[in-house]
PDB file of C-alpha atoms in Angstrom:
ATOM      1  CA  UNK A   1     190.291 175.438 129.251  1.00 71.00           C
ATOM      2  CA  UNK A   2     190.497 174.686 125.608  1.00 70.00           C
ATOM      3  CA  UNK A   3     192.074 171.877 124.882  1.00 68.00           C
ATOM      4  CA  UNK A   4     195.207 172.388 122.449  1.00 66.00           C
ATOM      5  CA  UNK A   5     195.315 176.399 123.660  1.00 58.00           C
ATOM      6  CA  UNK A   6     198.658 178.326 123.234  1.00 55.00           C
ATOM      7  CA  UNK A   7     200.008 181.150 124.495  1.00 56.00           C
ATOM      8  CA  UNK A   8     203.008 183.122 123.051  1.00 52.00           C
ATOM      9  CA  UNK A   9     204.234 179.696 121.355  1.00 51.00           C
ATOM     10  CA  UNK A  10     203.634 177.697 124.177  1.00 52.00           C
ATOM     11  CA  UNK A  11     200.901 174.736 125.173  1.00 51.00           C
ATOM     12  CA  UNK A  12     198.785 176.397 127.869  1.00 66.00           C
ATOM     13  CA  UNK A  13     195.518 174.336 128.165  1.00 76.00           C
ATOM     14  CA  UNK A  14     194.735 173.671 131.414  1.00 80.00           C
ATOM     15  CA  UNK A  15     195.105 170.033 130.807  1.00 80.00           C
ATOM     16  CA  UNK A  16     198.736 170.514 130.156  1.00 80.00           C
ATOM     17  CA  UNK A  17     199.464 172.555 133.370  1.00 81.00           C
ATOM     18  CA  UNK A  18     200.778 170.805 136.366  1.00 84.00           C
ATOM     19  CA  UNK A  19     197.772 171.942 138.519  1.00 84.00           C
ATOM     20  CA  UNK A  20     195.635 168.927 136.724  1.00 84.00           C
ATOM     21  CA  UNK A  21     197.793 166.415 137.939  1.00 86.00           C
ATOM     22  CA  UNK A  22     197.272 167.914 141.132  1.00 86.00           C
ATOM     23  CA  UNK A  23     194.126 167.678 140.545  1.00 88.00           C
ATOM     24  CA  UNK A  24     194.147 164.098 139.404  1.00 87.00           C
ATOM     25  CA  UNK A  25     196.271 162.764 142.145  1.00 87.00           C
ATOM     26  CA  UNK A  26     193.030 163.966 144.442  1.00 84.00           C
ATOM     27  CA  UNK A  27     189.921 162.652 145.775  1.00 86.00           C
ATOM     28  CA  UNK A  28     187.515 165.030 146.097  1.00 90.00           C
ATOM     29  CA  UNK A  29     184.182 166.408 148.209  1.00 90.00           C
ATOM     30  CA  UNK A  30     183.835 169.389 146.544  1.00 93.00           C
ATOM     31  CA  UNK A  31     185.392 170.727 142.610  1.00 93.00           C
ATOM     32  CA  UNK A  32     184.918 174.703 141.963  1.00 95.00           C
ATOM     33  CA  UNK A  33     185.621 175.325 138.866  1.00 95.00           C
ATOM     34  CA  UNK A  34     186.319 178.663 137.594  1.00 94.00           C
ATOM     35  CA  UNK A  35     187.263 179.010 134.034  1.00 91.00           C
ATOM     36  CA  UNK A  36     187.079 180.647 130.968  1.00 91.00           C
ATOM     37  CA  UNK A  37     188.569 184.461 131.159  1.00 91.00           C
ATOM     38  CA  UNK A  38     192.198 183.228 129.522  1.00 86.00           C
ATOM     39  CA  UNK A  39     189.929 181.753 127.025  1.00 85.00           C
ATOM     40  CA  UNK A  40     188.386 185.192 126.147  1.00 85.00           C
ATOM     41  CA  UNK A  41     192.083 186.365 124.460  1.00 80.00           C
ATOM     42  CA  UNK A  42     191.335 186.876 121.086  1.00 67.00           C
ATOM     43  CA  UNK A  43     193.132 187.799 118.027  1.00 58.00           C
ATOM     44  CA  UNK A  44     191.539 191.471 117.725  1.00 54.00           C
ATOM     45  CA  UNK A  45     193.151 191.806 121.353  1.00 53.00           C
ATOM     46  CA  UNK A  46     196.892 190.351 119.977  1.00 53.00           C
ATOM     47  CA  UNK A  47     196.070 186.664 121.350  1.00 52.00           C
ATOM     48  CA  UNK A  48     197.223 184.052 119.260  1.00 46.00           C
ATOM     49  CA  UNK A  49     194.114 181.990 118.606  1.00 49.00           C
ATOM     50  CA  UNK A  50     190.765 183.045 118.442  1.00 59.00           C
ATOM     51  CA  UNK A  51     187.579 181.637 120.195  1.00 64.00           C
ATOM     52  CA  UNK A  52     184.951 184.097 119.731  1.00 66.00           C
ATOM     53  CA  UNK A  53     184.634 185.094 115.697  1.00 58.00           C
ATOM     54  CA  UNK A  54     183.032 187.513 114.446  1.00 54.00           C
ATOM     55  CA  UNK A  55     180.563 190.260 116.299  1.00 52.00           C
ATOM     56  CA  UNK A  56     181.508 188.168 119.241  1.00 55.00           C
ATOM     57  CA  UNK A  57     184.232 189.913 120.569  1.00 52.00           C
ATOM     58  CA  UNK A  58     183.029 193.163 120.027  1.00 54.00           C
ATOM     59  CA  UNK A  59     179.182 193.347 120.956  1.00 56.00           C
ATOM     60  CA  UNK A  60     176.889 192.758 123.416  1.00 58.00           C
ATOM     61  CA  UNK A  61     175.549 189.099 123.402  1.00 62.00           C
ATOM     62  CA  UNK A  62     171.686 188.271 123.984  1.00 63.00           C
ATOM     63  CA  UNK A  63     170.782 184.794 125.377  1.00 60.00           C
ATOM     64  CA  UNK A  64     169.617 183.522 122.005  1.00 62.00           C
ATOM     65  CA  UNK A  65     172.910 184.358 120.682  1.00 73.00           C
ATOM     66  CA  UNK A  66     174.721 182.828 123.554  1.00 69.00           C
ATOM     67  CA  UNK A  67     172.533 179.502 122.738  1.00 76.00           C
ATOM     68  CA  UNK A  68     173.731 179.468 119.571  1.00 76.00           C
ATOM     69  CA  UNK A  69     177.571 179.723 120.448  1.00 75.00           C
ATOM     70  CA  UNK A  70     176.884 176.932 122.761  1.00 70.00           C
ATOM     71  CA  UNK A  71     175.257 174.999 119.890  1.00 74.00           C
ATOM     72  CA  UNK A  72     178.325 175.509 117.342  1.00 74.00           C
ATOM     73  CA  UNK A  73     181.045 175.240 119.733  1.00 76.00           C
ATOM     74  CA  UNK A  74     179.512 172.063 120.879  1.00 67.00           C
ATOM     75  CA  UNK A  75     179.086 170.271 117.085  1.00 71.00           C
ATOM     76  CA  UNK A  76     182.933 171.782 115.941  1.00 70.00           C
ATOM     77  CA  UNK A  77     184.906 168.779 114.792  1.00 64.00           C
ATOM     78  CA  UNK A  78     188.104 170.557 116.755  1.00 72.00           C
ATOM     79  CA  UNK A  79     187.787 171.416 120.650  1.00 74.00           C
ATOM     80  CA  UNK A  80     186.238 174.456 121.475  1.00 81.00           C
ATOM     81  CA  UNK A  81     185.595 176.652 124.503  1.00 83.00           C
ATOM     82  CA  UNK A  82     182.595 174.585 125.116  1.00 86.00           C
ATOM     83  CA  UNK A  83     183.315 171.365 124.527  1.00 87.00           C
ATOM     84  CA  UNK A  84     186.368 171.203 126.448  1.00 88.00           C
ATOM     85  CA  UNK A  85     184.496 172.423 129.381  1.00 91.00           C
ATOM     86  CA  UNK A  86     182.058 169.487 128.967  1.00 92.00           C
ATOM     87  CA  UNK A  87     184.429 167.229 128.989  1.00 91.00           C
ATOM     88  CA  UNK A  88     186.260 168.794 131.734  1.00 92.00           C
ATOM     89  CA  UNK A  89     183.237 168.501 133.894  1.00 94.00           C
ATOM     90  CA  UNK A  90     182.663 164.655 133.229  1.00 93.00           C
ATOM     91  CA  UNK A  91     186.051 164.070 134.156  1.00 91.00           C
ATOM     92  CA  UNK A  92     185.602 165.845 137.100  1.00 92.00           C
ATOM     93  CA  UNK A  93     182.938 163.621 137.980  1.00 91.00           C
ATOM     94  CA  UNK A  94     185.061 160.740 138.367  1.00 91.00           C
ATOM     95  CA  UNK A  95     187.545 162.367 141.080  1.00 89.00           C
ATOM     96  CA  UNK A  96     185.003 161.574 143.882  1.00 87.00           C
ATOM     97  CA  UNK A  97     186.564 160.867 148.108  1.00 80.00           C
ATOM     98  CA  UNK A  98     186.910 157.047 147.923  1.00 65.00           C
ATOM     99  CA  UNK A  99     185.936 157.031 151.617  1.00 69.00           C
ATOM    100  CA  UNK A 100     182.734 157.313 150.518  1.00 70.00           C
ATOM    101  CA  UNK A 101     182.290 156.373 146.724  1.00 75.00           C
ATOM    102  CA  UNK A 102     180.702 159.400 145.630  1.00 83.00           C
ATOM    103  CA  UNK A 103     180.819 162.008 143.066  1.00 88.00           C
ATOM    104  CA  UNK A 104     182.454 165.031 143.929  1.00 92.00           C
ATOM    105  CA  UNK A 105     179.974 168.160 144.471  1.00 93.00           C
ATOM    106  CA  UNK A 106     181.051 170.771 141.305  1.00 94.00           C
ATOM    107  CA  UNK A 107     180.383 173.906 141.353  1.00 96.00           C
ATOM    108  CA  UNK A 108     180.700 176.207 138.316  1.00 97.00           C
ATOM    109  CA  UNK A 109     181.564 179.527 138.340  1.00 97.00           C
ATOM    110  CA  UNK A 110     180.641 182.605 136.175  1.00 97.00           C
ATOM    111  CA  UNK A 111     184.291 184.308 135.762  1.00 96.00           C
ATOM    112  CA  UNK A 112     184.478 188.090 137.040  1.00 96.00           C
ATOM    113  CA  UNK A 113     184.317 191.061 134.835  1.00 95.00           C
ATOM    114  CA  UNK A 114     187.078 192.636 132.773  1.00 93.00           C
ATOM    115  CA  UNK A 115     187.112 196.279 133.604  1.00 92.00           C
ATOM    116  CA  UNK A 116     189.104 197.069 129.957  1.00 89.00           C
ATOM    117  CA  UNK A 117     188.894 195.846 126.896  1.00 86.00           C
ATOM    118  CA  UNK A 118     192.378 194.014 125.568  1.00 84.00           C
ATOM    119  CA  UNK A 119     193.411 193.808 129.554  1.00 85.00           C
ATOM    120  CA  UNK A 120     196.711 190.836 128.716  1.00 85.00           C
ATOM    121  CA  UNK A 121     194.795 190.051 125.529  1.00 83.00           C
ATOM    122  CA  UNK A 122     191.573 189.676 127.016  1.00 86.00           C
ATOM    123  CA  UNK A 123     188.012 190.605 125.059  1.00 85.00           C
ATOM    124  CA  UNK A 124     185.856 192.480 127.739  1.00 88.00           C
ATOM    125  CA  UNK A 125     182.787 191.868 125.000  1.00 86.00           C
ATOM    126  CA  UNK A 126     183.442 187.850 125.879  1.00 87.00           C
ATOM    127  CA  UNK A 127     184.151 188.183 129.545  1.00 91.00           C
ATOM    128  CA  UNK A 128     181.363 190.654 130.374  1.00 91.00           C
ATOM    129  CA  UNK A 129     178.491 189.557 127.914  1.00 88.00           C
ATOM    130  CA  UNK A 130     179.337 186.307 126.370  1.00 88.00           C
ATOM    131  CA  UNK A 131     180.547 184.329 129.303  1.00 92.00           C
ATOM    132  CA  UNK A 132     177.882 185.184 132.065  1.00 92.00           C
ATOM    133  CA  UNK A 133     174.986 183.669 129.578  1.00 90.00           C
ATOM    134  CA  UNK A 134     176.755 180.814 128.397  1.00 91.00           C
ATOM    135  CA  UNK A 135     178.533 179.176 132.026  1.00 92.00           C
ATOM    136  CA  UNK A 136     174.609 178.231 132.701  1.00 94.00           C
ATOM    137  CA  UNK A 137     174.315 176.792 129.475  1.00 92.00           C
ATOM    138  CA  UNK A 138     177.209 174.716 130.061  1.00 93.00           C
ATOM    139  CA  UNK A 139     176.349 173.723 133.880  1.00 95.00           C
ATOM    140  CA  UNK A 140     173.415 172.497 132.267  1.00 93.00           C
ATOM    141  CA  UNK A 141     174.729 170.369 129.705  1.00 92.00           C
ATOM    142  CA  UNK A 142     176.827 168.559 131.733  1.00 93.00           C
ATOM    143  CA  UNK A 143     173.751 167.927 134.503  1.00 95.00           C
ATOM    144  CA  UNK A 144     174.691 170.144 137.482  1.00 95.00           C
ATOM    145  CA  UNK A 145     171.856 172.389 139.102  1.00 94.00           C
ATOM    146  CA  UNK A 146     171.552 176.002 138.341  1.00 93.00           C
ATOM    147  CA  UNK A 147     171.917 176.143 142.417  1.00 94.00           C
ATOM    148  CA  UNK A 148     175.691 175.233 141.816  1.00 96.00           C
ATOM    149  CA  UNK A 149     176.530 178.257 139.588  1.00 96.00           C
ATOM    150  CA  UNK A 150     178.504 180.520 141.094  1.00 97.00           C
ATOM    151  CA  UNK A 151     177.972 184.255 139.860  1.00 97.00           C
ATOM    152  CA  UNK A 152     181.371 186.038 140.547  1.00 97.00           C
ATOM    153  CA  UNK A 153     180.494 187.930 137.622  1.00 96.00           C
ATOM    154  CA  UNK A 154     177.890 189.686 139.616  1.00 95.00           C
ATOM    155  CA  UNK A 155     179.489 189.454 143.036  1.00 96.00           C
ATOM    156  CA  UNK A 156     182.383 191.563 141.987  1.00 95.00           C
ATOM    157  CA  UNK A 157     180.650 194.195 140.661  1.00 93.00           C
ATOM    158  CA  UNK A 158     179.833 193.374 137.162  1.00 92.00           C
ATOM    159  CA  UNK A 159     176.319 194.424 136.774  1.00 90.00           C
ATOM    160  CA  UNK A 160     177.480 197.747 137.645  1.00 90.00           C
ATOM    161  CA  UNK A 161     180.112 198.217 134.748  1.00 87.00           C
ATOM    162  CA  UNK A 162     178.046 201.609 133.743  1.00 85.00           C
ATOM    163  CA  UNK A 163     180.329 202.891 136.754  1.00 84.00           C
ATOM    164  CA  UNK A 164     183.861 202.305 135.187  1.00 85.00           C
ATOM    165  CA  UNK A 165     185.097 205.016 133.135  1.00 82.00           C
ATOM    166  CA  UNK A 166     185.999 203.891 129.396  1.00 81.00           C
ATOM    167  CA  UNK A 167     189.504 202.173 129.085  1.00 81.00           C
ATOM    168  CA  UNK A 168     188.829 200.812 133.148  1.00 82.00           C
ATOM    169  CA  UNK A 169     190.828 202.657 135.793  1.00 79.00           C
ATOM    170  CA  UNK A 170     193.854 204.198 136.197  1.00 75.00           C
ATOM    171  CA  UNK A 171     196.983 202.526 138.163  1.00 65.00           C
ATOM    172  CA  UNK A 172     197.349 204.434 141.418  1.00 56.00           C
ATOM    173  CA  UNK A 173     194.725 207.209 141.083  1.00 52.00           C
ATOM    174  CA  UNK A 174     191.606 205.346 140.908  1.00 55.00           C
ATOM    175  CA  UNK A 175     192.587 203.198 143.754  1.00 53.00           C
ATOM    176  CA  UNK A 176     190.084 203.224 146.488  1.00 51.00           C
ATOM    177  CA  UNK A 177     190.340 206.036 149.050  1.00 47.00           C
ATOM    178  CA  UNK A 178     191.301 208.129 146.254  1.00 48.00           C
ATOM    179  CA  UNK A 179     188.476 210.838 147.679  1.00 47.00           C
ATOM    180  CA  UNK A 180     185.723 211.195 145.245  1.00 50.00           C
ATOM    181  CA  UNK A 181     183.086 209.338 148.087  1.00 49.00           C
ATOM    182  CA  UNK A 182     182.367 206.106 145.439  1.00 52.00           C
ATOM    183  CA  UNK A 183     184.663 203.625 146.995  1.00 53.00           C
ATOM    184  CA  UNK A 184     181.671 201.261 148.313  1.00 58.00           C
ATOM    185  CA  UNK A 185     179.720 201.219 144.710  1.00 61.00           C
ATOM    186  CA  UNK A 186     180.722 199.770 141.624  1.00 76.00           C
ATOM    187  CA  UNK A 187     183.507 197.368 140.804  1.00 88.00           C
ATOM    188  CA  UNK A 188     186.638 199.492 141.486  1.00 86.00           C
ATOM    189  CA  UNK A 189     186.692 198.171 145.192  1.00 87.00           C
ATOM    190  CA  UNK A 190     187.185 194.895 144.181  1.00 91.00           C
ATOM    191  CA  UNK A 191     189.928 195.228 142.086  1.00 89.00           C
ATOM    192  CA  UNK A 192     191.984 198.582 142.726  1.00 85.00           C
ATOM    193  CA  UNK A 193     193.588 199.309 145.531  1.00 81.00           C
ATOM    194  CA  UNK A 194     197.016 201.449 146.647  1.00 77.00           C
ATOM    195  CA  UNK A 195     198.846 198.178 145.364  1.00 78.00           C
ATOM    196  CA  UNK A 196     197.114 197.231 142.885  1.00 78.00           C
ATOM    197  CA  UNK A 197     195.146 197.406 139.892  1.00 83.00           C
ATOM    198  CA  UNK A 198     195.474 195.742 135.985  1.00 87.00           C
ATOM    199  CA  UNK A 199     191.645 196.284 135.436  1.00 89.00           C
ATOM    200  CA  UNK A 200     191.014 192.054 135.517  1.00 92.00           C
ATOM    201  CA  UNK A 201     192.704 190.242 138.253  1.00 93.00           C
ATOM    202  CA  UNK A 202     190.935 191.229 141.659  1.00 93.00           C
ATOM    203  CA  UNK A 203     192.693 193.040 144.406  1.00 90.00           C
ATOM    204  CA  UNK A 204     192.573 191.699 147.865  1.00 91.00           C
ATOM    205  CA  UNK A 205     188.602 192.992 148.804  1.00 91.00           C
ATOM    206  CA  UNK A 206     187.991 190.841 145.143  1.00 94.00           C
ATOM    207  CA  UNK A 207     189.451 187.660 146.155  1.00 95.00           C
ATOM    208  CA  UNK A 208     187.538 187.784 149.455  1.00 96.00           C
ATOM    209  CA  UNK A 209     184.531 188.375 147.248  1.00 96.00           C
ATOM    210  CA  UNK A 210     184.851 185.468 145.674  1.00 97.00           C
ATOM    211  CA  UNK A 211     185.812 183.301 149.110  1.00 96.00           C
ATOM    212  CA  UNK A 212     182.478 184.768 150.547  1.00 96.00           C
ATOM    213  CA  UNK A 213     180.198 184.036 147.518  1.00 97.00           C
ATOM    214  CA  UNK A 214     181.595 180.573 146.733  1.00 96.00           C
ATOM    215  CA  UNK A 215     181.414 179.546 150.455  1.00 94.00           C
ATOM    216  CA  UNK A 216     177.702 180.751 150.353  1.00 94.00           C
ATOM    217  CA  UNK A 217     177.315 178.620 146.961  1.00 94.00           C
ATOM    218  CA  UNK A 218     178.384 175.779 149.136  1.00 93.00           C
ATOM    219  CA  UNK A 219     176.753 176.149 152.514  1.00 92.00           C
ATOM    220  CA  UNK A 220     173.189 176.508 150.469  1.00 90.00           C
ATOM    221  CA  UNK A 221     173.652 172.926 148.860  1.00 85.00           C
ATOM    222  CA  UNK A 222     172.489 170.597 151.353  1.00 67.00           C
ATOM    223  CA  UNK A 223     174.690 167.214 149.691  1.00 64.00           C
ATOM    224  CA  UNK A 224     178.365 169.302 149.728  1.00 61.00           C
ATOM    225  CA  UNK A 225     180.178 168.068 151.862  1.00 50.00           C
ATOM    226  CA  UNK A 226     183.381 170.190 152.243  1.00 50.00           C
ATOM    227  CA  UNK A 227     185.673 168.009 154.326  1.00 54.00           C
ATOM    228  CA  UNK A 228     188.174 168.260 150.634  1.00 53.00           C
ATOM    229  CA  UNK A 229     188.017 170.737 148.312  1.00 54.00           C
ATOM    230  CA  UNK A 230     189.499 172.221 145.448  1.00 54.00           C
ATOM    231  CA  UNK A 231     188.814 175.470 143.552  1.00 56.00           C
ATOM    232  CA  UNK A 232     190.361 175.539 139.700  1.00 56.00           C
ATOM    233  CA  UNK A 233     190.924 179.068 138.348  1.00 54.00           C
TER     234      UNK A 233
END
C-alpha cells in the first residue's frame, strides 16, 4: 500500500500494479479492501525498506502505542503505511456505479495473522499486534463505520496464536488430519493443509474464511448494495 514501496529492486506499491487500473477502469457498489501484510516486511526480516522502527517489529503493541504510530505516520513529510491508506480510501470514494451516483460501500479489512515471524520477509510483531489496532484507527480517519471493518485477523484464528508452536508449523506434518485430535481449534486449519502451508497465505478452509466473514460484513450493512464488487488484497 505504501506509496513508492519496493521489493527486491523493483516498484511494488499497489498503485503501480496493474490491478489499480483495474480498479480504476470500474464503477463500483461495493470496495473491500484488504491491505497491509506486504507492508509488514521489514528490514530485521531482510525486506528492503522499513515501516515499523524500532520496538515495533519486535513487541507487542498496546492501543496507545498503536495511536501514536497512526499519529506519526500520518504527519511524515514522505508516505507512510498510513497515509497512503488514507489516501487510498478517498480515492476509493470516487469509484462509485454511475447508474446511481453514489459512493461505493468500502469495507476495510483487518489482514490475517502471520503464523512465523520473517514468513517472505514479513514481521509477525506488525501483522499480529500492530496491524489489528491500527486498521480501526485508519477506517476511522477516513469516515467509514466501525460496522465496515472486517476482522480476518480474528476470523482465521488469530486470537488463538497461543496454539501455534514457536517458528509456526511444519510443511506436511502439521497439516490437518495429521492425528493429534486439534484440527478444529486454533489457526492451523485455516492455513495448513496436505498441499499446503507457508505459515501466512491461507489454505483453501482460510480463503473460505474470509469469503464467509466478508459476505457477513456485507449482508449486516443495510446501504451495500452488492450488484458490483471488488475485493483488493
Amino acid at each position: 500500500m505504501s506509496k513508492g514501496g519496493t521489493d527486491n529492486g523493483n516498484q511494488a506499491d499497489y498503485w503501480s500494479r496493474p490491478k489499480f487500473q483495474e480498479l480504476v477502469k470500474g464503477g463500483w457498489d461495493i470496495i473491500v479492501v484488504c491491505m497491509g501484510t506486504n507492508d509488514a516486511k521489514t528490514v530485521a526480516t531482510g525486506a528492503e525498506a522499513d515501516n515499523w522502527p524500532g520496538g515495533l517489529r519486535t513487541k507487542p503493541v498496546d492501543a496507545e502505542s498503536a495511536e501514536d504510530v497512526f499519529r506519526t505516520q500520518l504527519c511524515q513529510s514522505t508516505p507512510t503505511f498510513v497515509s497512503s491508506y488514507l489516501d487510498f480510501l478517498a480515492f476509493a470514494r470516487t469509484l462509485g456505479n454511475a447508474r446511481n451516483g453514489s459512493e461505493p460501500a468500502i469495507f476495510v479489512c483487518i489482514p490475517p495473522p502471520a503464523l512465523s515471524d520473517g514468513a517472505f520477509g514479513v514481521s509477525q510483531s506488525v501483522v499480529n499486534s500492530v496491524l489489528p489496532k491500527l486498521m480501526p484507527l485508519i477506517a476511522k480517519g477516513a469516515g467509514i463505520s466501525q460496522t465496515r471493518v472486517v476482522d480476518l485477523f480474528g476470523a482465521l484464528g488469530g486470537r488463538e496464536m497461543a496454539m501455534v508452536p514457536s517458528g509456526g508449523y511444519a510443511l506436511g506434518g502439521d497439516a490437518v488430519g495429521h492425528g493429534d485430535g486439534n484440527d478444529d481449534v486454533g489457526p492451523r486449519r485455516f492455513f495448513c493443509d496436505a498441499e499446503w502451508n507457508d505459515n501466512l497465505h491461507p489454505c483453501d478452509a482460510g480463503f473460505a474464511a474470509i469469503a464467509e466473514a466478508v459476505g457477513a460484513a456485507i449482508k449486516r450493512d443495510s446501504t451495500a448494495n452488492d450488484s458490483s464488487a471488488c475485493l483488493l488484497q
